[in-house]
Amino acid sequence: MSSFRILAATTLALASLVSHTCSAPAPAYQFPGWAGPAGDDESNDGSPLRGPSDLLGYGNNPVDPAENAVVPASSYKLAPGQAADADIGIPFSIEDVENPQPIRGDTGATDPGPRTYAYDRLNPDTFAPPASDQGDLPQGKWPMGLSHRRIQPGRAGWVRQQNTQQLPQATAMAGVDMYLAPNAYRELHWHRANEWAYIFNGSVRVQTMNPDGQTFVDDLEVGDVWFFPSGVPHSLQALDKGVEFLLVFDDGSFSDGNTGLATEMFLRTPKEVLSKNLNAPLSAFDNMPKDQLYIFNGTPAPKSISAQNITGPGGVATGTQSYTYHWSKQEAYDTPGGSIKILDPQTFPIAYNFSVALVTIKPGAMREIHWHGDSDEWGFFIEGQGRVSVYSPPSSGATFDFAAGDVSYVPAEASHYIENTGDTDILFLEVLQAPRFTDISVAQWLRLTPNQIVKDTLKLPQSVLDGLSENKQYVIQGNTNLTALAGGSGTA
């Protein structure tokens, strides 16, 4: 056979093989338990991933008569005060109620679930709102317990925060809760926002130098305050018992992870430049940290603060330029329902736009209805539990429940109160961005407005107006029996 015939025969044979191979069906998957190529066919003899077409629309698919969304009345009880008229808005607790239901007076209905009972019990006024709630207000509460906690190596400390990512309407201020273990540092740093701080636990040494070269160092304890303006570098070191503190910044988007750090500055600067600027040999930088420190364990601070009181040509920042205020030593202004003390630029000048009240509210008492005309209010519950109703013009209102560790936020010109709904005192921080702490007291406003105007507008009896004070009450004592008005009469 000629070579041409051999080549032709070979070509025909290969073409036949290729045609047969291409037209043959793809082999089925041979791996038990795995879906087919389209993801529809199971090879494990189980049900298919998708249902049949005869389940579409009306057909032979009757409803199971045994399905029931009604919670039997025998399976739940209402809390004391829960059956009272919803217009009264009695604060009630469902903490110890088995299978609580979202009912208030003759409003609401049962809830068969799914539910998270712990959330319901923490938020009874969201679970079953009073009738005064109306409209759709933005969320005004954030529990710090739900914030991601950034924990540090060597058990040196941790930090958690609230900003607009957690509480979108809180655009004017953000908060940070930080803990430093004994002798640990928050490393040398600075930031773009102004920082106001309050100490919850323990004690700390703070240190700074301002743009004029003035230095400052001080030791602070529980209830004391510091303030550092934006751009001013500072460090914090826990003393031998550790420290926990709250930081409030005048920028709602602030994140503590975005601060300027001494370590990062050195790492991002060429060593040649460091050598020239600091007049040091390259070997001086051999032991620099390889990463930021942020929070880290340190050597104990000297017992005598004078050992760290370094004074340069600029001198020491003192008097009205001091960066700390020993607020723990200030006596509170007492009221029948609790107490209040105010710290604003009138007494702490360097904190030029932070005006803060520390409010104590006894059980059954309330921070009177008020609003702030020139600032949003950022609040923090240090102790106790209570509720806050917010009225936002023209016609919206919402009630939120709070406990220790919660952040509250109320926009400027929105009226609100804080009512103690627990059996221990509330301790609450009320933070404003204002040169002076001020508010409008509703009771004082009514008292100092001509009676005729008030009666024509609100139809209040003269006896109510006669009982009002010309002075702000701040914290008003009420009945410790929170369900006293459940019968529809009496005085709270």
Coordinates of C-alpha atoms in Angstrom, one line a residue:
M1 CA 0.0 0.0 0.0
S2 CA 1.3 3.4 -0.9
S3 CA 2.2 5.9 1.8
F4 CA -0.7 8.2 0.5
R5 CA -3.3 5.4 1.1
I6 CA -1.9 4.7 4.6
L7 CA -2.1 8.4 5.5
A8 CA -5.7 8.6 4.2
A9 CA -6.8 5.6 6.1
T10 CA -5.2 6.8 9.3
T11 CA -6.9 10.2 8.9
L12 CA -10.4 8.6 8.5
A13 CA -9.9 6.5 11.5
L14 CA -8.9 9.4 13.7
A15 CA -11.9 11.5 12.4
S16 CA -14.2 8.7 13.3
L17 CA -12.7 8.4 16.8
V18 CA -13.0 12.2 17.4
S19 CA -16.6 12.2 16.2
H20 CA -17.6 9.3 18.4
T21 CA -15.9 10.9 21.4
C22 CA -17.5 14.3 21.0
S23 CA -21.0 12.8 20.5
A24 CA -20.8 10.5 23.5
P25 CA -22.8 11.7 26.6
A26 CA -20.8 13.0 29.5
P27 CA -20.2 10.4 32.2
A28 CA -22.1 10.7 35.4
Y29 CA -20.3 11.8 38.5
Q30 CA -18.8 8.9 40.3
F31 CA -18.4 10.5 43.7
P32 CA -21.1 9.4 46.2
G33 CA -22.8 12.3 48.0
W34 CA -21.9 15.0 45.5
A35 CA -24.3 16.9 43.3
G36 CA -24.3 16.6 39.5
P37 CA -22.9 19.3 37.2
A38 CA -26.0 21.5 37.3
G39 CA -26.3 21.2 41.1
D40 CA -29.7 19.6 40.7
D41 CA -29.1 15.9 40.6
E42 CA -28.1 14.2 43.8
S43 CA -26.2 10.9 43.6
N44 CA -26.7 10.0 47.2
D45 CA -30.3 8.8 46.8
G46 CA -31.6 11.8 48.8
S47 CA -34.2 14.4 47.9
P48 CA -33.4 16.7 45.0
L49 CA -32.2 20.2 45.7
R50 CA -35.3 21.8 44.0
G51 CA -39.0 20.8 44.3
P52 CA -41.4 19.8 41.5
S53 CA -43.5 22.2 39.5
D54 CA -46.8 20.9 40.8
L55 CA -46.2 22.9 44.0
L56 CA -46.7 26.1 42.1
G57 CA -49.8 28.2 42.9
Y58 CA -53.3 26.8 43.5
G59 CA -53.6 23.1 43.3
N60 CA -53.8 20.0 45.4
N61 CA -51.9 21.5 48.3
P62 CA -54.4 21.9 51.2
V63 CA -53.4 23.8 54.4
D64 CA -52.7 21.7 57.4
P65 CA -55.5 22.6 59.9
A66 CA -53.3 21.7 62.8
E67 CA -51.0 24.7 62.1
N68 CA -51.7 27.4 64.7
A69 CA -50.1 30.9 65.2
V70 CA -52.1 31.8 68.3
V71 CA -50.3 31.6 71.7
P72 CA -52.7 30.0 74.2
A73 CA -53.7 32.3 77.0
S74 CA -52.8 29.5 79.5
S75 CA -49.2 29.6 78.4
Y76 CA -48.3 33.2 79.4
K77 CA -49.0 35.9 82.0
L78 CA -48.8 39.6 81.8
A79 CA -46.4 41.5 84.0
P80 CA -47.7 43.9 86.8
G81 CA -48.9 47.1 85.0
Q82 CA -48.8 45.5 81.6
A83 CA -52.6 45.4 81.3
A84 CA -53.0 49.0 82.2
D85 CA -54.3 51.5 79.6
A86 CA -51.6 52.0 77.0
D87 CA -52.2 55.7 77.1
I88 CA -50.8 55.8 80.7
G89 CA -47.5 54.2 79.5
I90 CA -46.6 52.5 82.8
P91 CA -43.1 51.2 82.9
F92 CA -43.3 47.4 83.5
S93 CA -40.7 44.7 83.8
I94 CA -40.8 41.4 82.1
E95 CA -37.5 40.2 83.4
D96 CA -39.1 37.4 85.5
V97 CA -42.1 36.8 83.3
E98 CA -42.2 33.4 81.6
N99 CA -43.1 33.6 77.9
P100 CA -43.7 37.4 77.9
Q101 CA -46.0 38.7 75.1
P102 CA -46.0 42.1 73.3
I103 CA -49.2 43.4 74.9
R104 CA -49.9 46.7 76.5
G105 CA -53.5 47.4 77.7
D106 CA -55.8 46.5 74.8
T107 CA -53.0 46.9 72.2
G108 CA -50.7 44.4 70.7
A109 CA -51.1 40.6 70.3
T110 CA -49.2 37.5 71.1
D111 CA -45.9 36.5 69.4
P112 CA -45.4 32.8 68.7
G113 CA -41.8 33.4 67.6
P114 CA -39.0 33.0 66.5
R115 CA -37.7 35.3 69.3
T116 CA -34.7 36.0 71.4
Y117 CA -36.3 36.3 74.9
A118 CA -33.2 38.0 76.4
Y119 CA -33.6 41.0 74.0
D120 CA -37.3 41.2 74.8
R121 CA -36.6 41.3 78.5
L122 CA -34.0 44.0 78.2
N123 CA -36.2 46.2 76.1
P124 CA -39.8 46.1 77.4
D125 CA -40.7 49.5 76.0
T126 CA -39.6 48.5 72.5
F127 CA -41.2 45.1 72.9
A128 CA -44.6 46.6 73.9
P129 CA -44.4 50.4 73.4
P130 CA -46.5 52.9 75.2
A131 CA -49.3 54.5 73.1
S132 CA -47.3 57.8 73.1
D133 CA -44.8 56.2 70.7
Q134 CA -45.5 57.2 67.1
G135 CA -43.7 57.5 63.8
D136 CA -40.3 56.1 62.9
L137 CA -37.5 57.6 64.9
P138 CA -33.9 56.5 64.3
Q139 CA -32.3 54.1 66.7
G140 CA -31.3 56.0 69.9
K141 CA -29.5 53.3 71.8
W142 CA -26.4 51.2 71.4
P143 CA -25.2 48.7 74.0
M144 CA -21.4 48.8 74.3
G145 CA -21.7 45.0 75.1
L146 CA -22.5 44.5 71.4
S147 CA -19.4 46.4 70.2
H148 CA -16.5 44.3 68.9
R149 CA -13.8 44.2 71.6
R150 CA -10.2 44.7 70.4
I151 CA -8.1 42.6 72.8
Q152 CA -4.4 43.2 73.1
P153 CA -1.4 40.8 73.5
G154 CA 0.0 40.0 76.9
R155 CA -3.4 40.8 78.4
A156 CA -2.4 44.4 78.3
G157 CA -5.9 45.7 77.8
W158 CA -8.8 46.1 75.4
V159 CA -10.9 48.6 73.7
R160 CA -14.5 48.8 72.3
Q161 CA -16.2 51.7 70.6
Q162 CA -19.4 53.2 69.3
N163 CA -19.5 55.5 66.3
T164 CA -21.8 56.1 63.3
Q165 CA -21.3 52.5 62.2
Q166 CA -23.2 51.3 65.2
L167 CA -25.5 54.3 65.8
P168 CA -25.9 56.1 62.5
Q169 CA -27.7 59.2 63.8
A170 CA -24.9 59.9 66.3
T171 CA -23.0 62.2 63.9
A172 CA -21.7 64.8 66.4
M173 CA -20.0 62.4 69.0
A174 CA -18.5 59.0 69.3
G175 CA -17.5 57.0 72.4
V176 CA -14.7 54.6 73.3
D177 CA -14.5 52.3 76.4
M178 CA -10.9 51.3 77.1
Y179 CA -9.1 49.2 79.7
L180 CA -5.4 49.2 80.5
A181 CA -4.0 46.5 82.7
P182 CA -1.7 47.5 85.7
N183 CA 1.2 49.5 84.3
A184 CA 0.1 49.2 80.7
Y185 CA 0.3 52.0 78.2
R186 CA -1.9 53.5 75.6
E187 CA 1.1 54.4 73.5
L188 CA 2.2 57.9 72.6
H189 CA -0.4 59.1 70.1
W190 CA -2.6 62.0 68.8
H191 CA -5.8 62.2 66.8
R192 CA -7.9 64.6 64.6
A193 CA -10.8 64.8 67.0
N194 CA -10.9 66.4 70.5
E195 CA -10.9 63.9 73.4
W196 CA -12.9 64.2 76.6
A197 CA -12.4 61.4 79.1
Y198 CA -14.0 60.1 82.3
I199 CA -12.5 57.4 84.6
F200 CA -14.8 54.5 85.5
N201 CA -12.3 52.3 87.5
G202 CA -8.8 52.5 88.8
S203 CA -6.2 55.3 88.3
V204 CA -4.0 56.6 85.5
R205 CA -1.1 58.9 84.8
V206 CA -1.6 61.2 81.8
Q207 CA 1.1 63.2 80.1
T208 CA 1.2 65.7 77.2
M209 CA 3.1 68.5 75.5
N210 CA 1.3 71.2 73.7
P211 CA 2.4 73.2 70.5
D212 CA 4.0 75.9 72.7
G213 CA 6.3 73.3 74.3
Q214 CA 4.4 73.4 77.6
T215 CA 4.4 70.0 79.4
F216 CA 1.8 68.5 81.7
V217 CA 1.5 65.4 83.8
D218 CA -1.1 64.4 86.4
D219 CA -2.5 61.3 88.2
L220 CA -6.3 60.8 88.1
E221 CA -8.7 58.4 89.7
V222 CA -12.4 57.3 89.5
G223 CA -14.7 60.2 88.6
D224 CA -11.9 62.5 87.3
V225 CA -11.7 64.0 83.8
W226 CA -9.1 64.8 81.2
F227 CA -9.2 66.6 77.8
F228 CA -6.8 66.6 74.9
P229 CA -7.3 68.9 71.9
S230 CA -6.9 67.4 68.4
G231 CA -3.4 67.2 67.3
V232 CA -1.9 67.4 70.8
P233 CA 0.3 64.2 71.5
H234 CA -0.2 62.4 74.8
S235 CA 0.2 59.1 76.5
L236 CA -1.7 57.2 79.2
Q237 CA -0.3 54.7 81.7
A238 CA -2.4 52.7 84.1
L239 CA -1.1 52.8 87.7
D240 CA -0.7 49.6 89.7
K241 CA -4.4 48.7 89.9
G242 CA -5.2 49.2 86.3
V243 CA -7.7 51.7 84.8
E244 CA -10.9 51.7 82.7
F245 CA -12.2 55.0 81.2
L246 CA -14.6 56.4 78.7
L247 CA -13.5 58.6 75.8
V248 CA -15.9 60.9 74.0
F249 CA -14.9 62.5 70.7
D250 CA -16.5 65.4 68.9
D251 CA -16.8 63.4 65.6
G252 CA -19.4 60.8 65.2
S253 CA -17.3 58.9 62.7
F254 CA -14.2 58.7 64.9
S255 CA -12.5 55.4 65.2
D256 CA -9.8 54.8 67.8
G257 CA -8.0 52.5 65.3
N258 CA -7.2 55.6 63.1
T259 CA -5.1 57.6 65.6
G260 CA -1.6 58.8 64.9
L261 CA 0.9 56.5 66.7
A262 CA 4.5 57.1 67.6
T263 CA 5.5 53.6 66.5
E264 CA 3.8 53.9 63.1
M265 CA 5.3 57.3 62.5
F266 CA 8.8 55.9 63.1
L267 CA 8.1 52.9 61.0
R268 CA 6.9 55.0 58.1
T269 CA 9.9 57.4 58.2
P270 CA 13.2 56.4 56.5
K271 CA 15.9 55.6 59.0
E272 CA 18.2 58.1 57.3
V273 CA 15.8 60.8 58.1
L274 CA 15.4 59.6 61.7
S275 CA 19.2 59.6 62.0
K276 CA 19.5 63.1 60.7
N277 CA 16.5 64.6 62.6
L278 CA 17.4 63.0 66.0
N279 CA 21.2 63.3 65.5
A280 CA 21.6 59.6 66.2
P281 CA 23.6 56.7 64.6
L282 CA 21.6 54.2 62.5
S283 CA 22.3 51.6 65.2
A284 CA 20.1 53.6 67.6
F285 CA 17.1 52.3 65.7
D286 CA 17.9 48.6 65.6
N287 CA 15.5 47.7 68.4
M288 CA 12.5 49.7 67.2
P289 CA 9.2 47.8 67.3
K290 CA 8.4 46.1 64.1
D291 CA 4.7 46.9 64.4
Q292 CA 2.5 49.4 66.3
L293 CA 2.1 48.8 70.0
Y294 CA -1.3 50.6 70.6
I295 CA -1.8 49.1 74.1
F296 CA 1.1 47.3 75.7
N297 CA 2.6 46.3 79.0
G298 CA 5.2 48.7 80.5
T299 CA 7.4 49.2 83.5
P300 CA 5.6 50.7 86.6
A301 CA 5.4 54.5 86.7
P302 CA 7.5 56.2 89.4
K303 CA 5.5 56.5 92.6
S304 CA 6.5 60.2 92.7
I305 CA 4.9 62.1 89.8
S306 CA 7.6 64.7 90.1
A307 CA 10.1 62.2 88.6
Q308 CA 8.2 62.5 85.3
N309 CA 7.4 66.2 85.5
I310 CA 9.8 67.4 82.7
T311 CA 9.9 71.1 82.2
G312 CA 11.3 72.7 79.0
P313 CA 11.6 76.4 78.0
G314 CA 7.9 76.6 77.5
G315 CA 7.2 75.8 81.1
V316 CA 4.3 73.8 82.5
A317 CA 0.7 74.1 81.5
T318 CA -1.2 75.2 84.7
G319 CA -4.3 76.9 85.8
T320 CA -6.9 77.4 83.0
Q321 CA -4.5 75.6 80.6
S322 CA -4.6 72.4 82.7
Y323 CA -5.6 69.3 80.8
T324 CA -7.3 67.6 83.8
Y325 CA -10.1 68.3 86.2
H326 CA -10.5 66.4 89.5
W327 CA -14.2 66.1 89.1
S328 CA -14.4 63.4 91.8
K329 CA -13.7 66.1 94.4
Q330 CA -16.7 68.3 93.3
E331 CA -19.7 68.1 95.5
A332 CA -23.0 67.4 93.6
Y333 CA -26.0 69.6 93.6
D334 CA -28.7 67.6 95.5
T335 CA -32.4 67.4 94.5
P336 CA -35.2 65.4 96.1
G337 CA -34.8 62.8 93.3
G338 CA -31.1 62.6 93.1
S339 CA -28.2 64.9 92.2
I340 CA -26.4 66.6 89.4
K341 CA -23.0 68.2 88.9
I342 CA -21.9 70.1 85.8
L343 CA -18.5 70.4 84.2
D344 CA -18.2 72.8 81.2
P345 CA -15.8 75.5 79.9
Q346 CA -17.0 77.8 82.7
T347 CA -14.8 75.7 85.1
F348 CA -12.7 73.6 82.7
P349 CA -11.7 76.1 80.0
I350 CA -9.5 74.0 77.9
A351 CA -12.4 71.6 77.1
Y352 CA -13.8 74.5 75.1
N353 CA -16.8 72.8 73.5
F354 CA -17.6 69.9 76.0
S355 CA -20.3 70.6 78.5
V356 CA -21.2 67.6 80.7
A357 CA -23.5 66.7 83.5
L358 CA -23.1 63.7 85.8
V359 CA -26.6 62.8 87.0
T360 CA -27.8 60.5 89.8
I361 CA -31.4 59.4 89.6
K362 CA -32.9 57.6 92.6
P363 CA -35.4 54.7 92.1
G364 CA -38.8 56.1 91.1
A365 CA -37.3 59.5 90.1
M366 CA -36.6 61.0 86.7
R367 CA -34.4 63.5 85.0
E368 CA -37.1 66.1 84.2
I369 CA -38.4 66.5 80.6
H370 CA -36.1 68.9 78.8
W371 CA -34.3 69.5 75.6
H372 CA -31.0 71.1 74.5
G373 CA -31.4 73.9 71.9
D374 CA -27.8 74.0 70.6
S375 CA -26.4 70.5 70.8
D376 CA -27.2 66.8 70.4
E377 CA -26.9 64.8 73.6
W378 CA -24.6 61.8 73.8
G379 CA -25.3 59.8 77.0
F380 CA -23.7 56.9 78.8
F381 CA -25.3 54.8 81.5
I382 CA -22.7 54.0 84.1
E383 CA -25.0 52.4 86.7
G384 CA -28.7 51.4 87.0
Q385 CA -31.4 51.0 84.4
G386 CA -34.1 53.3 83.0
R387 CA -36.0 54.4 80.0
V388 CA -35.9 57.4 77.8
S389 CA -38.8 58.7 75.6
V390 CA -37.8 61.1 72.8
Y391 CA -40.2 63.5 71.1
S392 CA -38.9 64.7 67.7
P393 CA -40.9 67.5 66.0
P394 CA -43.4 67.6 64.6
S395 CA -45.1 64.4 65.7
S396 CA -42.7 61.4 66.2
G397 CA -41.9 59.7 69.5
A398 CA -40.1 56.6 70.7
T399 CA -39.2 55.0 74.0
F400 CA -35.9 53.1 74.6
D401 CA -34.8 51.1 77.6
F402 CA -31.2 51.4 79.0
A403 CA -28.9 49.6 81.4
A404 CA -25.3 50.0 82.5
G405 CA -22.9 50.1 79.6
D406 CA -25.5 51.5 77.1
V407 CA -25.0 54.6 74.9
S408 CA -28.0 57.0 74.3
Y409 CA -28.3 59.7 71.6
V410 CA -30.8 62.5 71.4
P411 CA -30.8 65.1 68.6
A412 CA -30.8 68.8 69.5
E413 CA -34.3 70.3 70.2
A414 CA -35.8 66.8 70.8
S415 CA -37.5 66.7 74.2
H416 CA -36.7 63.7 76.4
Y417 CA -36.4 62.5 80.0
I418 CA -34.7 59.7 81.9
E419 CA -36.9 57.6 84.3
N420 CA -35.4 55.2 86.7
T421 CA -37.2 51.9 86.2
G422 CA -35.0 49.9 88.5
D423 CA -34.4 49.5 92.3
T424 CA -30.9 51.1 92.4
D425 CA -29.6 54.5 91.5
I426 CA -28.9 55.5 87.9
L427 CA -25.6 57.2 87.3
F428 CA -25.6 58.8 83.9
L429 CA -23.3 61.1 81.8
E430 CA -25.0 63.7 79.7
V431 CA -22.5 65.1 77.1
L432 CA -23.1 68.2 74.9
Q433 CA -21.1 70.0 72.3
A434 CA -21.6 73.5 73.7
P435 CA -19.6 76.2 75.5
R436 CA -22.0 76.1 78.4
F437 CA -24.3 73.4 79.8
T438 CA -27.9 74.5 79.3
D439 CA -31.3 73.0 78.8
I440 CA -35.0 74.0 78.5
S441 CA -36.9 72.6 81.5
V442 CA -40.5 71.9 80.4
A443 CA -41.9 72.4 83.9
Q444 CA -40.1 75.7 84.3
W445 CA -41.2 76.9 80.9
L446 CA -44.9 76.2 81.8
R447 CA -44.5 77.9 85.2
L448 CA -43.0 81.1 83.6
T449 CA -45.5 81.3 80.8
P450 CA -48.7 83.2 81.5
N451 CA -51.3 80.8 82.9
Q452 CA -53.9 81.8 80.3
I453 CA -51.7 80.7 77.4
V454 CA -50.9 77.4 79.0
K455 CA -54.5 76.6 79.9
D456 CA -55.8 77.6 76.5
T457 CA -53.2 75.4 74.8
L458 CA -53.0 72.3 77.0
K459 CA -56.2 72.6 79.1
L460 CA -54.3 72.0 82.3
P461 CA -56.0 72.9 85.6
Q462 CA -54.7 75.8 87.6
S463 CA -53.8 73.5 90.4
V464 CA -51.1 71.9 88.2
L465 CA -49.6 75.2 87.2
D466 CA -49.6 76.4 90.8
G467 CA -47.6 73.4 91.9
L468 CA -44.7 74.0 89.4
S469 CA -41.4 75.6 90.4
E470 CA -39.9 78.7 88.9
N471 CA -36.5 76.9 89.1
K472 CA -35.2 74.0 87.2
Q473 CA -35.7 70.8 89.2
Y474 CA -33.2 68.6 87.1
V475 CA -34.2 65.4 88.9
I476 CA -37.7 64.9 90.2
Q477 CA -38.7 62.3 92.8
G478 CA -41.7 60.1 92.1
N479 CA -43.5 57.1 93.4
T480 CA -41.1 54.1 93.8
N481 CA -44.1 51.9 93.0
L482 CA -43.9 52.2 89.2
T483 CA -47.2 50.5 88.7
A484 CA -49.1 52.8 91.1
L485 CA -51.2 54.3 88.2
A486 CA -52.3 50.9 86.9
G487 CA -55.8 51.5 88.2
G488 CA -56.1 54.7 86.1
S489 CA -55.8 57.3 88.8
G490 CA -53.4 58.8 91.3
T491 CA -50.0 60.6 91.0
A492 CA -46.8 58.9 89.7

